[in-house]
Amino acid sequence: MAAFCQEASVIREIIIRGNQRVSREAIVAAMRTKVGQPYVQENLDLDKQSLNALGFFQAVDVRATPLEGGAWQVTVDVLEQPEIKEIRVTGNSVVSSEDIVEAITPFMKPGDVFNLNAREAATSAIDKLYTDRGYFLAGIIDFKPLEGSPNTINLEILEAQVGTVSVQGNTRTKDWVMRRLIKTRSGEAFSLPRWRNDIRRLMNTQWFESVRSLTDTQRELGKIDLTADVKEARTGMFNVGLQVDPRNTVAGVLRLQQANLGGTGQSVGLNILQATRGGGLSVDLDYTNPFFDARDTTLHAAVYSRVLYRFAGTLFGGGGISPTEDQQYHERRTGASVGLSRPVNDYLTVGTTARFEGITTPDIKRLDANNNVVPIIQQDGEVGVLTFGGTLNRRDVDIDPSRGDWAQLQLEPGIAHIRETGGSRLGLDTGNYTFFRSTVEYRRYFTDQPPRGLELEAPRRVLALRAKYGAITGDVPFFEQFFVGGTDTVRGYLEDRFWGRQMLLTSAEIRYPVQKALNVIGFVDYGGAWGGFGGVGEEFTQSKKFDLHLGYGVGVAFRTPLGPLRLDLGFDENGKSRTHFMIGTSF
């Protein structure tokens, strides 16, 4: 009797009703209950859960009906989700509806049955789409068939928006200046790259010792309140004393400078310098207004009469030769420049500058090994140059970049009038000449450490690379050629050791932070200039053809309240050393 009852309580038939696009086989495969198996009510309850979990059905009912002889019939009634004919996207502003629909196509598309599981995967895809573009989702408000039109999927997005934008800690810098520097606005979709660029822009002014980003997402759902917390630095400078310069060695200096005049972002500076080498006073007066108009055009103007020492040694000495016995060859450049530059976007700036100068040089002669007089270059006159250029700056921070790149193109038509020559004329006599100079430069930065994010002051190990090329056509005076060698080009060599109508420079540096404000550096430079005027005498030779030279060494760079400083020990290709000192930063 027991065996008979067990045989009679089996599932004889499974009936599926209500399915149109989901196959019977798919439904049965998801069930534990099978024809020929014993009837177990617990399995039917689990089958209902499994079918609901498929995500294809709005409703599922699984029930058993007894048949003659003690057998059972299982009936599964399902109500399918609607077929998708249209996906309607609303609430989006920074990512197009077409891009959103494309992102979720692998999971759902017109012609498919709407599936709740696919909805979860599609939501993740939308979130990734926003994140990859630097935006954020606050949530998905609605993602289901539209009431009254079930074949239309209503996808309503809530984008994270900027709530309030504020600044704290600025006591001197005017609020309107901060608003000009911060481009993020209340009510727009929150963009992390845009806010990061705002923080970077504040850092790059060098008006602040530190800039921190503070965010608050608690005040209102979907709103992110942003605060730039700044600590202002000393921007005014009055300095009387001595300074070390890579060209001038020791010089007396009087410097008056205000980099944030009245908190308006304008800068003015007066620099008076008297080098121990002689040549007279150098005087510079400059003015910059970064908010010249409503489009953030920068105006820069300068008048000056400065002495530029070429082929100069350094305070720390070094090997090598000089075209003059006393290393006092110099140019006095007296003139003025005015330039305008304007940002095209967060990374690209274009501008133009006009420069006019009068150049005078001393008539210096020296004796060679045979006591013969070797004339030194002298070409005195005037030059006017227009510079048209663009700069692409995608570095994480300018003063100490660890990621990103920087590129610049400059085109410079010029006209020169040579009114007096002496010494070695080098192919140009008195008269008027025109020339065209073009330069292109690219820099790239790599680190094996995580991105700085909004903590832009965090030290990083960095590999920095630079390549620069220039060419000149026309009749160019000696003083407007390319000069290579020394502190900011090929280290290990005399300043301006190589010159010519063409130049190529490549550099690589490994920068290792010891402290937040101190880096140790290893560097390699490979570059030169060629195709210009001849050399001076038999020793200070120049190349007519492509010719590059190797320099390498180690250095240290550190930040001070007066600005960044750099000290390098460089070696030339013959192993002779030279120490280079720089006020400012390397590339």
Tab-separated table of N, CA and C in Angstrom, residues 491 509-512 514 518-523 552-558 565-571 579-580:
chain	number	residue	atom	x	y	z
A	491	ARG	N	72.945	70.646	-19.584
A	491	ARG	CA	73.774	70.924	-18.420
A	491	ARG	C	75.125	70.200	-18.539
A	509	GLU	N	64.439	63.417	-16.716
A	509	GLU	CA	64.767	63.567	-15.298
A	509	GLU	C	63.984	62.549	-14.477
A	510	ILE	N	64.638	61.981	-13.492
A	510	ILE	CA	63.964	61.190	-12.459
A	510	ILE	C	63.990	62.009	-11.183
A	511	ARG	N	62.818	62.349	-10.675
A	511	ARG	CA	62.692	63.211	-9.499
A	511	ARG	C	62.157	62.371	-8.336
A	512	TYR	N	62.932	62.344	-7.280
A	512	TYR	CA	62.573	61.517	-6.119
A	512	TYR	C	62.399	62.409	-4.900
A	514	VAL	N	62.363	63.577	-1.238
A	514	VAL	CA	62.908	63.222	0.073
A	514	VAL	C	62.002	63.769	1.158
A	518	LEU	N	61.448	68.944	-0.969
A	518	LEU	CA	62.815	68.647	-1.398
A	518	LEU	C	62.820	67.411	-2.287
A	519	ASN	N	63.391	67.564	-3.492
A	519	ASN	CA	63.559	66.457	-4.425
A	519	ASN	C	65.035	66.263	-4.744
A	520	VAL	N	65.454	65.014	-4.874
A	520	VAL	CA	66.757	64.718	-5.473
A	520	VAL	C	66.492	64.253	-6.899
A	521	ILE	N	67.407	64.565	-7.804
A	521	ILE	CA	67.125	64.426	-9.227
A	521	ILE	C	68.324	63.822	-9.942
A	522	GLY	N	68.058	62.927	-10.860
A	522	GLY	CA	69.035	62.462	-11.819
A	522	GLY	C	68.588	62.890	-13.200
A	523	PHE	N	69.501	63.396	-14.034
A	523	PHE	CA	69.083	63.932	-15.330
A	523	PHE	C	70.057	63.549	-16.435
A	552	TYR	N	74.866	65.098	-18.398
A	552	TYR	CA	74.179	64.271	-17.413
A	552	TYR	C	74.643	64.688	-16.022
A	553	GLY	N	73.896	64.274	-15.021
A	553	GLY	CA	74.301	64.625	-13.662
A	553	GLY	C	73.205	64.414	-12.649
A	554	VAL	N	73.390	65.034	-11.501
A	554	VAL	CA	72.448	64.937	-10.381
A	554	VAL	C	72.173	66.343	-9.860
A	555	GLY	N	71.069	66.484	-9.148
A	555	GLY	CA	70.732	67.793	-8.604
A	555	GLY	C	69.746	67.684	-7.464
A	556	VAL	N	69.446	68.836	-6.888
A	556	VAL	CA	68.431	68.942	-5.847
A	556	VAL	C	67.540	70.132	-6.175
A	557	ALA	N	66.268	69.995	-5.846
A	557	ALA	CA	65.311	71.081	-6.026
A	557	ALA	C	64.519	71.228	-4.742
A	558	PHE	N	64.336	72.456	-4.303
A	558	PHE	CA	63.597	72.662	-3.061
A	558	PHE	C	62.817	73.960	-3.130
A	565	LEU	N	64.000	76.731	-5.845
A	565	LEU	CA	65.419	76.828	-6.192
A	565	LEU	C	65.877	75.468	-6.703
A	566	ARG	N	66.918	75.505	-7.539
A	566	ARG	CA	67.431	74.275	-8.142
A	566	ARG	C	68.955	74.360	-8.249
A	567	LEU	N	69.650	73.293	-7.866
A	567	LEU	CA	71.101	73.216	-7.959
A	567	LEU	C	71.464	71.894	-8.610
A	568	ASP	N	72.194	71.953	-9.757
A	568	ASP	CA	72.564	70.763	-10.513
A	568	ASP	C	74.069	70.678	-10.673
A	569	LEU	N	74.601	69.477	-10.598
A	569	LEU	CA	75.984	69.193	-10.953
A	569	LEU	C	75.951	68.395	-12.247
A	570	GLY	N	76.403	69.036	-13.345
A	570	GLY	CA	76.341	68.402	-14.648
A	570	GLY	C	77.711	68.039	-15.174
A	571	PHE	N	77.755	66.993	-16.006
A	571	PHE	CA	78.984	66.534	-16.640
A	571	PHE	C	78.797	66.562	-18.148
A	579	THR	N	78.691	73.248	-12.295
A	579	THR	CA	77.559	73.393	-11.396
A	579	THR	C	76.622	74.474	-11.923
A	580	HIS	N	75.347	74.189	-11.897
A	580	HIS	CA	74.333	75.109	-12.412
A	580	HIS	C	73.336	75.426	-11.303
